[in-house]
């Protein structure tokens, strides 16, 4: 049995945004863009903003997540060795929630629910909806947005995030905003911030921190830039890559192991 209440399943009188976010960063992006009230489902890991904790959970790990770093790594490795996905998407919950948009990621197959996991789950849901169901139809590079159609509702858009660097994060935010705005609903709040304003505000905050750090390093007593080791996994050791080295650099440090724009790597 799913944990979806009857009130959450009542169909709106007209088409409305119904967003399911299957990765914590996307949940925060949706909230930052002013669409938090349209979230109807989340992943088992999404816990911020606090309001999302009451939403139906649409995913679960296929392994026991309780244990040491080494134990969890072994369990995940065994699943991958058997050509199995690491997470399960609860198809029955998605079918009940009837989302218009599902946001996931294609950056890492083991860090969170993957694009392929979501594609399979939605395909099963669409197939169960009847012979008139159609999809998916790709729209955008690298399957960034996929459209699935069922007889009872408009196309379901799957938005896949795949950031490698900070610039990609801003781009992903713009893509999410564009996909949601394209629905063109009459009942969108008029006080919702423009996506460009949200992104520029975040960039300004980051720039202010960077400038403050630069001034500190120019002081007479300033020491050499600290060397920082950013560890993504402890046993075995994995160095954080992607945009993390950029953050270290902006904060005035030197990343010892990670490479900006490159995937996180194991340290041997």
PDB file of C-alpha atoms in Angstrom:
ATOM      1  CA  UNK A   1       0.000   0.000   0.000  1.00  0.00           C
ATOM      2  CA  UNK A   2       1.258   3.462  -0.794  1.00  0.00           C
ATOM      3  CA  UNK A   3       1.204   6.363   1.635  1.00  0.00           C
ATOM      4  CA  UNK A   4      -0.780   8.675  -0.650  1.00  0.00           C
ATOM      5  CA  UNK A   5      -3.905  10.197   0.895  1.00  0.00           C
ATOM      6  CA  UNK A   6      -7.196  10.574  -0.975  1.00  0.00           C
ATOM      7  CA  UNK A   7      -6.956  14.374  -0.864  1.00  0.00           C
ATOM      8  CA  UNK A   8      -3.625  14.248  -2.687  1.00  0.00           C
ATOM      9  CA  UNK A   9      -5.151  12.199  -5.491  1.00  0.00           C
ATOM     10  CA  UNK A  10      -8.102  14.454  -6.306  1.00  0.00           C
ATOM     11  CA  UNK A  11      -7.754  15.625  -9.875  1.00  0.00           C
ATOM     12  CA  UNK A  12      -7.718  19.414 -10.322  1.00  0.00           C
ATOM     13  CA  UNK A  13     -10.482  21.055 -12.301  1.00  0.00           C
ATOM     14  CA  UNK A  14      -7.961  21.992 -14.982  1.00  0.00           C
ATOM     15  CA  UNK A  15      -4.429  20.913 -15.872  1.00  0.00           C
ATOM     16  CA  UNK A  16      -2.057  21.859 -13.071  1.00  0.00           C
ATOM     17  CA  UNK A  17       1.586  21.400 -12.268  1.00  0.00           C
ATOM     18  CA  UNK A  18       2.233  18.237 -10.276  1.00  0.00           C
ATOM     19  CA  UNK A  19       5.973  17.904  -9.683  1.00  0.00           C
ATOM     20  CA  UNK A  20       7.797  14.848  -8.371  1.00  0.00           C
ATOM     21  CA  UNK A  21      11.446  15.465  -7.459  1.00  0.00           C
ATOM     22  CA  UNK A  22      13.644  12.394  -7.115  1.00  0.00           C
ATOM     23  CA  UNK A  23      16.863  14.103  -6.041  1.00  0.00           C
ATOM     24  CA  UNK A  24      17.363  16.515  -3.112  1.00  0.00           C
ATOM     25  CA  UNK A  25      19.111  19.206  -5.165  1.00  0.00           C
ATOM     26  CA  UNK A  26      16.201  19.323  -7.607  1.00  0.00           C
ATOM     27  CA  UNK A  27      13.747  19.652  -4.728  1.00  0.00           C
ATOM     28  CA  UNK A  28      15.618  22.723  -3.509  1.00  0.00           C
ATOM     29  CA  UNK A  29      15.800  24.117  -7.051  1.00  0.00           C
ATOM     30  CA  UNK A  30      12.034  23.777  -7.446  1.00  0.00           C
ATOM     31  CA  UNK A  31      11.510  25.562  -4.125  1.00  0.00           C
ATOM     32  CA  UNK A  32      13.994  28.334  -4.971  1.00  0.00           C
ATOM     33  CA  UNK A  33      12.204  28.934  -8.266  1.00  0.00           C
ATOM     34  CA  UNK A  34       8.910  29.412  -6.430  1.00  0.00           C
ATOM     35  CA  UNK A  35       7.237  26.129  -7.380  1.00  0.00           C
ATOM     36  CA  UNK A  36       7.436  24.404  -3.996  1.00  0.00           C
ATOM     37  CA  UNK A  37       3.665  24.314  -3.567  1.00  0.00           C
ATOM     38  CA  UNK A  38       3.384  22.200  -6.733  1.00  0.00           C
ATOM     39  CA  UNK A  39       5.568  19.392  -5.378  1.00  0.00           C
ATOM     40  CA  UNK A  40       3.443  16.270  -4.867  1.00  0.00           C
ATOM     41  CA  UNK A  41       6.119  13.597  -4.363  1.00  0.00           C
ATOM     42  CA  UNK A  42       9.764  13.191  -3.417  1.00  0.00           C
ATOM     43  CA  UNK A  43      12.607  10.723  -3.125  1.00  0.00           C
ATOM     44  CA  UNK A  44      13.465   8.914   0.107  1.00  0.00           C
ATOM     45  CA  UNK A  45      16.409  11.319   0.521  1.00  0.00           C
ATOM     46  CA  UNK A  46      14.644  14.658  -0.010  1.00  0.00           C
ATOM     47  CA  UNK A  47      14.238  16.459   3.326  1.00  0.00           C
ATOM     48  CA  UNK A  48      14.540  20.174   2.535  1.00  0.00           C
ATOM     49  CA  UNK A  49      12.682  22.502   2.574  1.00  0.00           C
ATOM     50  CA  UNK A  50      11.035  20.954   5.666  1.00  0.00           C
ATOM     51  CA  UNK A  51       7.584  21.058   4.045  1.00  0.00           C
ATOM     52  CA  UNK A  52       8.534  18.237   1.651  1.00  0.00           C
ATOM     53  CA  UNK A  53       8.904  15.710   4.472  1.00  0.00           C
ATOM     54  CA  UNK A  54       5.132  15.177   4.459  1.00  0.00           C
ATOM     55  CA  UNK A  55       5.031  14.340   0.737  1.00  0.00           C
ATOM     56  CA  UNK A  56       4.651  10.749  -0.516  1.00  0.00           C
ATOM     57  CA  UNK A  57       7.973   8.939  -0.962  1.00  0.00           C
ATOM     58  CA  UNK A  58       8.457   7.623  -4.496  1.00  0.00           C
ATOM     59  CA  UNK A  59      11.783   5.775  -4.214  1.00  0.00           C
ATOM     60  CA  UNK A  60      13.665   3.397  -1.955  1.00  0.00           C
ATOM     61  CA  UNK A  61      17.119   1.772  -1.938  1.00  0.00           C
ATOM     62  CA  UNK A  62      17.424  -1.897  -2.856  1.00  0.00           C
ATOM     63  CA  UNK A  63      20.098  -2.334  -0.187  1.00  0.00           C
ATOM     64  CA  UNK A  64      20.236  -1.818   3.559  1.00  0.00           C
ATOM     65  CA  UNK A  65      21.512   1.779   3.961  1.00  0.00           C
ATOM     66  CA  UNK A  66      22.460   1.206   7.599  1.00  0.00           C
ATOM     67  CA  UNK A  67      26.069   0.228   8.144  1.00  0.00           C
ATOM     68  CA  UNK A  68      29.646   1.341   7.749  1.00  0.00           C
ATOM     69  CA  UNK A  69      30.956   2.998   4.609  1.00  0.00           C
ATOM     70  CA  UNK A  70      32.676  -0.255   3.623  1.00  0.00           C
ATOM     71  CA  UNK A  71      29.521  -2.331   4.197  1.00  0.00           C
ATOM     72  CA  UNK A  72      27.347  -0.022   2.114  1.00  0.00           C
ATOM     73  CA  UNK A  73      29.958   0.024  -0.655  1.00  0.00           C
ATOM     74  CA  UNK A  74      29.979  -3.788  -0.700  1.00  0.00           C
ATOM     75  CA  UNK A  75      26.172  -3.997  -0.912  1.00  0.00           C
ATOM     76  CA  UNK A  76      26.007  -1.485  -3.751  1.00  0.00           C
ATOM     77  CA  UNK A  77      28.850  -3.221  -5.602  1.00  0.00           C
ATOM     78  CA  UNK A  78      27.024  -6.562  -5.365  1.00  0.00           C
ATOM     79  CA  UNK A  79      23.904  -5.037  -6.923  1.00  0.00           C
ATOM     80  CA  UNK A  80      25.920  -3.501  -9.740  1.00  0.00           C
ATOM     81  CA  UNK A  81      27.785  -6.766 -10.335  1.00  0.00           C
ATOM     82  CA  UNK A  82      24.399  -8.434 -10.840  1.00  0.00           C
ATOM     83  CA  UNK A  83      23.458  -5.753 -13.387  1.00  0.00           C
ATOM     84  CA  UNK A  84      20.767  -4.450 -11.048  1.00  0.00           C
ATOM     85  CA  UNK A  85      19.863  -0.847 -10.358  1.00  0.00           C
ATOM     86  CA  UNK A  86      20.601   0.451  -6.876  1.00  0.00           C
ATOM     87  CA  UNK A  87      17.215   2.082  -6.254  1.00  0.00           C
ATOM     88  CA  UNK A  88      13.581   1.242  -6.901  1.00  0.00           C
ATOM     89  CA  UNK A  89      11.102   3.775  -8.204  1.00  0.00           C
ATOM     90  CA  UNK A  90       7.650   3.116  -6.754  1.00  0.00           C
ATOM     91  CA  UNK A  91       5.660   2.931  -9.956  1.00  0.00           C
ATOM     92  CA  UNK A  92       2.381   2.519  -8.106  1.00  0.00           C
ATOM     93  CA  UNK A  93       2.921   5.761  -6.194  1.00  0.00           C
ATOM     94  CA  UNK A  94       3.785   7.673  -9.373  1.00  0.00           C
ATOM     95  CA  UNK A  95       0.621   6.346 -11.004  1.00  0.00           C
ATOM     96  CA  UNK A  96      -1.455   7.580  -8.079  1.00  0.00           C
ATOM     97  CA  UNK A  97       0.231  10.982  -7.953  1.00  0.00           C
ATOM     98  CA  UNK A  98      -0.204  11.566 -11.708  1.00  0.00           C
ATOM     99  CA  UNK A  99       2.772  13.973 -12.013  1.00  0.00           C
ATOM    100  CA  UNK A 100       3.151  16.331 -14.938  1.00  0.00           C
ATOM    101  CA  UNK A 101       6.906  16.644 -14.320  1.00  0.00           C
ATOM    102  CA  UNK A 102       9.450  14.244 -12.810  1.00  0.00           C
ATOM    103  CA  UNK A 103      12.933  15.568 -12.053  1.00  0.00           C
ATOM    104  CA  UNK A 104      15.842  13.145 -11.722  1.00  0.00           C
ATOM    105  CA  UNK A 105      19.559  12.979 -12.573  1.00  0.00           C
ATOM    106  CA  UNK A 106      21.942  11.324 -15.021  1.00  0.00           C
ATOM    107  CA  UNK A 107      25.142  12.333 -13.262  1.00  0.00           C
ATOM    108  CA  UNK A 108      25.696   9.214 -11.158  1.00  0.00           C
ATOM    109  CA  UNK A 109      24.117   5.742 -11.335  1.00  0.00           C
ATOM    110  CA  UNK A 110      24.659   4.957  -7.649  1.00  0.00           C
ATOM    111  CA  UNK A 111      24.355   8.321  -5.884  1.00  0.00           C
ATOM    112  CA  UNK A 112      20.609   8.717  -6.479  1.00  0.00           C
ATOM    113  CA  UNK A 113      17.773   7.389  -8.614  1.00  0.00           C
ATOM    114  CA  UNK A 114      19.028   7.446 -12.204  1.00  0.00           C
ATOM    115  CA  UNK A 115      17.382   8.580 -15.413  1.00  0.00           C
ATOM    116  CA  UNK A 116      17.167   4.979 -16.627  1.00  0.00           C
ATOM    117  CA  UNK A 117      15.384   3.958 -13.405  1.00  0.00           C
ATOM    118  CA  UNK A 118      12.775   6.663 -13.929  1.00  0.00           C
ATOM    119  CA  UNK A 119      12.384   5.910 -17.635  1.00  0.00           C
ATOM    120  CA  UNK A 120      11.669   2.267 -16.860  1.00  0.00           C
ATOM    121  CA  UNK A 121       9.194   3.093 -14.087  1.00  0.00           C
ATOM    122  CA  UNK A 122       7.280   5.591 -16.205  1.00  0.00           C
ATOM    123  CA  UNK A 123       7.264   3.213 -19.164  1.00  0.00           C
ATOM    124  CA  UNK A 124       5.715   0.534 -16.944  1.00  0.00           C
ATOM    125  CA  UNK A 125       3.146   3.023 -15.691  1.00  0.00           C
ATOM    126  CA  UNK A 126       2.339   4.247 -19.198  1.00  0.00           C
ATOM    127  CA  UNK A 127       2.060   0.678 -20.498  1.00  0.00           C
ATOM    128  CA  UNK A 128      -0.329  -0.207 -17.681  1.00  0.00           C
ATOM    129  CA  UNK A 129      -2.452   2.833 -18.567  1.00  0.00           C
ATOM    130  CA  UNK A 130      -3.659   1.120 -21.723  1.00  0.00           C
ATOM    131  CA  UNK A 131      -2.963   0.593 -25.420  1.00  0.00           C
ATOM    132  CA  UNK A 132      -3.575   4.255 -26.218  1.00  0.00           C
ATOM    133  CA  UNK A 133      -0.615   5.345 -24.117  1.00  0.00           C
ATOM    134  CA  UNK A 134       2.374   6.705 -26.010  1.00  0.00           C
ATOM    135  CA  UNK A 135       5.953   7.661 -25.363  1.00  0.00           C
ATOM    136  CA  UNK A 136       8.639   8.343 -24.673  1.00  0.00           C
ATOM    137  CA  UNK A 137       9.499  11.113 -27.109  1.00  0.00           C
ATOM    138  CA  UNK A 138      12.884  12.709 -26.574  1.00  0.00           C
ATOM    139  CA  UNK A 139      13.115  16.480 -26.604  1.00  0.00           C
ATOM    140  CA  UNK A 140      16.478  18.052 -25.987  1.00  0.00           C
ATOM    141  CA  UNK A 141      20.103  16.883 -25.829  1.00  0.00           C
ATOM    142  CA  UNK A 142      21.097  13.701 -24.014  1.00  0.00           C
ATOM    143  CA  UNK A 143      17.469  12.922 -23.221  1.00  0.00           C
ATOM    144  CA  UNK A 144      17.398  16.026 -21.034  1.00  0.00           C
ATOM    145  CA  UNK A 145      13.600  16.073 -21.284  1.00  0.00           C
ATOM    146  CA  UNK A 146      11.435  13.070 -22.143  1.00  0.00           C
ATOM    147  CA  UNK A 147       7.710  13.202 -22.826  1.00  0.00           C
ATOM    148  CA  UNK A 148       5.381  10.304 -21.995  1.00  0.00           C
ATOM    149  CA  UNK A 149       1.651  10.391 -22.704  1.00  0.00           C
ATOM    150  CA  UNK A 150      -1.199   8.505 -21.038  1.00  0.00           C
ATOM    151  CA  UNK A 151      -4.884   8.551 -22.034  1.00  0.00           C
ATOM    152  CA  UNK A 152      -5.881  10.420 -18.878  1.00  0.00           C
ATOM    153  CA  UNK A 153      -3.445  13.329 -18.818  1.00  0.00           C
ATOM    154  CA  UNK A 154      -1.056  15.437 -20.906  1.00  0.00           C
ATOM    155  CA  UNK A 155       2.540  14.434 -21.551  1.00  0.00           C
ATOM    156  CA  UNK A 156       4.668  13.630 -18.519  1.00  0.00           C
ATOM    157  CA  UNK A 157       7.990  15.426 -18.714  1.00  0.00           C
ATOM    158  CA  UNK A 158      11.098  13.807 -17.247  1.00  0.00           C
ATOM    159  CA  UNK A 159      13.739  16.454 -16.603  1.00  0.00           C
ATOM    160  CA  UNK A 160      17.215  15.041 -16.087  1.00  0.00           C
ATOM    161  CA  UNK A 161      19.980  17.024 -14.381  1.00  0.00           C
ATOM    162  CA  UNK A 162      23.631  16.290 -15.159  1.00  0.00           C
ATOM    163  CA  UNK A 163      25.844  19.049 -13.765  1.00  0.00           C
ATOM    164  CA  UNK A 164      29.614  18.717 -13.929  1.00  0.00           C
ATOM    165  CA  UNK A 165      30.619  22.286 -13.053  1.00  0.00           C
ATOM    166  CA  UNK A 166      29.078  25.301 -11.340  1.00  0.00           C
ATOM    167  CA  UNK A 167      28.012  26.742 -14.685  1.00  0.00           C
ATOM    168  CA  UNK A 168      26.047  23.548 -15.335  1.00  0.00           C
ATOM    169  CA  UNK A 169      24.097  24.053 -12.114  1.00  0.00           C
ATOM    170  CA  UNK A 170      22.915  27.485 -13.253  1.00  0.00           C
ATOM    171  CA  UNK A 171      22.044  25.983 -16.632  1.00  0.00           C
ATOM    172  CA  UNK A 172      20.075  23.158 -15.020  1.00  0.00           C
ATOM    173  CA  UNK A 173      18.122  25.668 -12.946  1.00  0.00           C
ATOM    174  CA  UNK A 174      17.232  27.526 -16.134  1.00  0.00           C
ATOM    175  CA  UNK A 175      16.137  24.284 -17.812  1.00  0.00           C
ATOM    176  CA  UNK A 176      13.915  23.322 -14.885  1.00  0.00           C
ATOM    177  CA  UNK A 177      12.341  26.779 -14.877  1.00  0.00           C
ATOM    178  CA  UNK A 178      11.762  26.690 -18.633  1.00  0.00           C
ATOM    179  CA  UNK A 179      10.107  23.270 -18.455  1.00  0.00           C
ATOM    180  CA  UNK A 180       7.796  24.318 -15.637  1.00  0.00           C
ATOM    181  CA  UNK A 181       6.964  27.709 -17.121  1.00  0.00           C
ATOM    182  CA  UNK A 182       6.120  26.071 -20.459  1.00  0.00           C
ATOM    183  CA  UNK A 183       3.028  24.620 -18.826  1.00  0.00           C
ATOM    184  CA  UNK A 184       1.670  28.193 -18.895  1.00  0.00           C
ATOM    185  CA  UNK A 185      -0.853  27.848 -16.092  1.00  0.00           C
ATOM    186  CA  UNK A 186      -3.268  30.628 -15.248  1.00  0.00           C
ATOM    187  CA  UNK A 187      -3.044  29.876 -11.536  1.00  0.00           C
ATOM    188  CA  UNK A 188       0.716  30.397 -11.159  1.00  0.00           C
ATOM    189  CA  UNK A 189       1.342  32.921  -8.365  1.00  0.00           C
ATOM    190  CA  UNK A 190       2.069  36.409  -9.652  1.00  0.00           C
ATOM    191  CA  UNK A 191       4.724  36.962  -6.981  1.00  0.00           C
ATOM    192  CA  UNK A 192       6.801  33.993  -8.146  1.00  0.00           C
ATOM    193  CA  UNK A 193      10.389  35.168  -8.792  1.00  0.00           C
ATOM    194  CA  UNK A 194      11.776  35.058 -12.318  1.00  0.00           C
ATOM    195  CA  UNK A 195      14.319  32.287 -12.840  1.00  0.00           C
ATOM    196  CA  UNK A 196      16.972  34.755 -13.980  1.00  0.00           C
ATOM    197  CA  UNK A 197      16.476  36.779 -10.789  1.00  0.00           C
ATOM    198  CA  UNK A 198      16.882  33.681  -8.614  1.00  0.00           C
ATOM    199  CA  UNK A 199      20.028  32.573 -10.427  1.00  0.00           C
ATOM    200  CA  UNK A 200      21.540  36.067 -10.390  1.00  0.00           C
ATOM    201  CA  UNK A 201      20.834  36.368  -6.656  1.00  0.00           C
ATOM    202  CA  UNK A 202      22.621  33.090  -5.950  1.00  0.00           C
ATOM    203  CA  UNK A 203      25.545  34.105  -8.161  1.00  0.00           C
ATOM    204  CA  UNK A 204      25.767  37.447  -6.344  1.00  0.00           C
ATOM    205  CA  UNK A 205      25.838  35.715  -2.960  1.00  0.00           C
ATOM    206  CA  UNK A 206      28.610  33.411  -4.146  1.00  0.00           C
ATOM    207  CA  UNK A 207      30.559  36.319  -5.618  1.00  0.00           C
ATOM    208  CA  UNK A 208      30.271  38.265  -2.355  1.00  0.00           C
ATOM    209  CA  UNK A 209      31.755  35.358  -0.404  1.00  0.00           C
ATOM    210  CA  UNK A 210      34.562  35.050  -2.951  1.00  0.00           C
ATOM    211  CA  UNK A 211      35.403  38.752  -2.783  1.00  0.00           C
ATOM    212  CA  UNK A 212      35.450  38.645   1.017  1.00  0.00           C
ATOM    213  CA  UNK A 213      37.856  35.726   0.926  1.00  0.00           C
ATOM    214  CA  UNK A 214      40.091  37.513  -1.595  1.00  0.00           C
ATOM    215  CA  UNK A 215      40.321  40.574   0.671  1.00  0.00           C
ATOM    216  CA  UNK A 216      41.264  38.360   3.613  1.00  0.00           C
ATOM    217  CA  UNK A 217      44.106  36.793   1.658  1.00  0.00           C
ATOM    218  CA  UNK A 218      45.499  40.233   0.794  1.00  0.00           C
ATOM    219  CA  UNK A 219      45.986  41.120   4.457  1.00  0.00           C
ATOM    220  CA  UNK A 220      49.637  41.349   5.631  1.00  0.00           C
ATOM    221  CA  UNK A 221      49.286  38.329   7.900  1.00  0.00           C
ATOM    222  CA  UNK A 222      47.617  36.200   5.261  1.00  0.00           C
ATOM    223  CA  UNK A 223      49.078  32.720   5.021  1.00  0.00           C
ATOM    224  CA  UNK A 224      49.435  30.606   1.905  1.00  0.00           C
ATOM    225  CA  UNK A 225      46.271  29.079   0.538  1.00  0.00           C
ATOM    226  CA  UNK A 226      45.172  26.090   2.630  1.00  0.00           C
ATOM    227  CA  UNK A 227      45.234  22.663   1.014  1.00  0.00           C
ATOM    228  CA  UNK A 228      41.836  20.989   1.293  1.00  0.00           C
ATOM    229  CA  UNK A 229      40.951  17.318   0.914  1.00  0.00           C
ATOM    230  CA  UNK A 230      37.269  16.886   0.037  1.00  0.00           C
ATOM    231  CA  UNK A 231      36.268  13.271   0.593  1.00  0.00           C
ATOM    232  CA  UNK A 232      33.024  11.981  -0.925  1.00  0.00           C
ATOM    233  CA  UNK A 233      33.301   8.434   0.460  1.00  0.00           C
ATOM    234  CA  UNK A 234      35.478   7.199   3.293  1.00  0.00           C
ATOM    235  CA  UNK A 235      35.911   3.439   2.758  1.00  0.00           C
ATOM    236  CA  UNK A 236      37.158   3.051   0.112  1.00  0.00           C
ATOM    237  CA  UNK A 237      38.324   6.623  -0.230  1.00  0.00           C
ATOM    238  CA  UNK A 238      36.784   8.732  -2.977  1.00  0.00           C
ATOM    239  CA  UNK A 239      37.753  12.335  -3.716  1.00  0.00           C
ATOM    240  CA  UNK A 240      34.953  14.766  -4.531  1.00  0.00           C
ATOM    241  CA  UNK A 241      35.098  16.073  -8.088  1.00  0.00           C
ATOM    242  CA  UNK A 242      32.713  17.923 -10.393  1.00  0.00           C
ATOM    243  CA  UNK A 243      32.021  21.424  -8.981  1.00  0.00           C
ATOM    244  CA  UNK A 244      33.510  20.813  -5.511  1.00  0.00           C
ATOM    245  CA  UNK A 245      37.081  21.826  -6.526  1.00  0.00           C
ATOM    246  CA  UNK A 246      35.602  25.057  -7.910  1.00  0.00           C
ATOM    247  CA  UNK A 247      34.007  25.794  -4.536  1.00  0.00           C
ATOM    248  CA  UNK A 248      37.315  25.117  -2.789  1.00  0.00           C
ATOM    249  CA  UNK A 249      39.074  27.523  -5.155  1.00  0.00           C
ATOM    250  CA  UNK A 250      36.418  30.213  -4.674  1.00  0.00           C
ATOM    251  CA  UNK A 251      36.778  29.837  -0.914  1.00  0.00           C
ATOM    252  CA  UNK A 252      40.516  30.458  -1.189  1.00  0.00           C
ATOM    253  CA  UNK A 253      41.785  26.911  -0.882  1.00  0.00           C
ATOM    254  CA  UNK A 254      43.595  24.388  -3.060  1.00  0.00           C
ATOM    255  CA  UNK A 255      41.883  21.059  -3.690  1.00  0.00           C
ATOM    256  CA  UNK A 256      44.366  18.247  -3.052  1.00  0.00           C
ATOM    257  CA  UNK A 257      42.680  15.491  -5.036  1.00  0.00           C
ATOM    258  CA  UNK A 258      39.614  16.541  -7.018  1.00  0.00           C
ATOM    259  CA  UNK A 259      39.586  17.924 -10.549  1.00  0.00           C
ATOM    260  CA  UNK A 260      37.031  20.556 -11.502  1.00  0.00           C
ATOM    261  CA  UNK A 261      34.561  19.261 -14.061  1.00  0.00           C
ATOM    262  CA  UNK A 262      35.695  15.640 -13.708  1.00  0.00           C
ATOM    263  CA  UNK A 263      33.826  12.819 -12.005  1.00  0.00           C
ATOM    264  CA  UNK A 264      34.743  11.927  -8.437  1.00  0.00           C
ATOM    265  CA  UNK A 265      37.568   9.385  -8.378  1.00  0.00           C
ATOM    266  CA  UNK A 266      38.668   6.628  -6.046  1.00  0.00           C
ATOM    267  CA  UNK A 267      41.911   7.299  -4.164  1.00  0.00           C
ATOM    268  CA  UNK A 268      44.297   4.351  -4.181  1.00  0.00           C
TER     269      UNK A 268
END
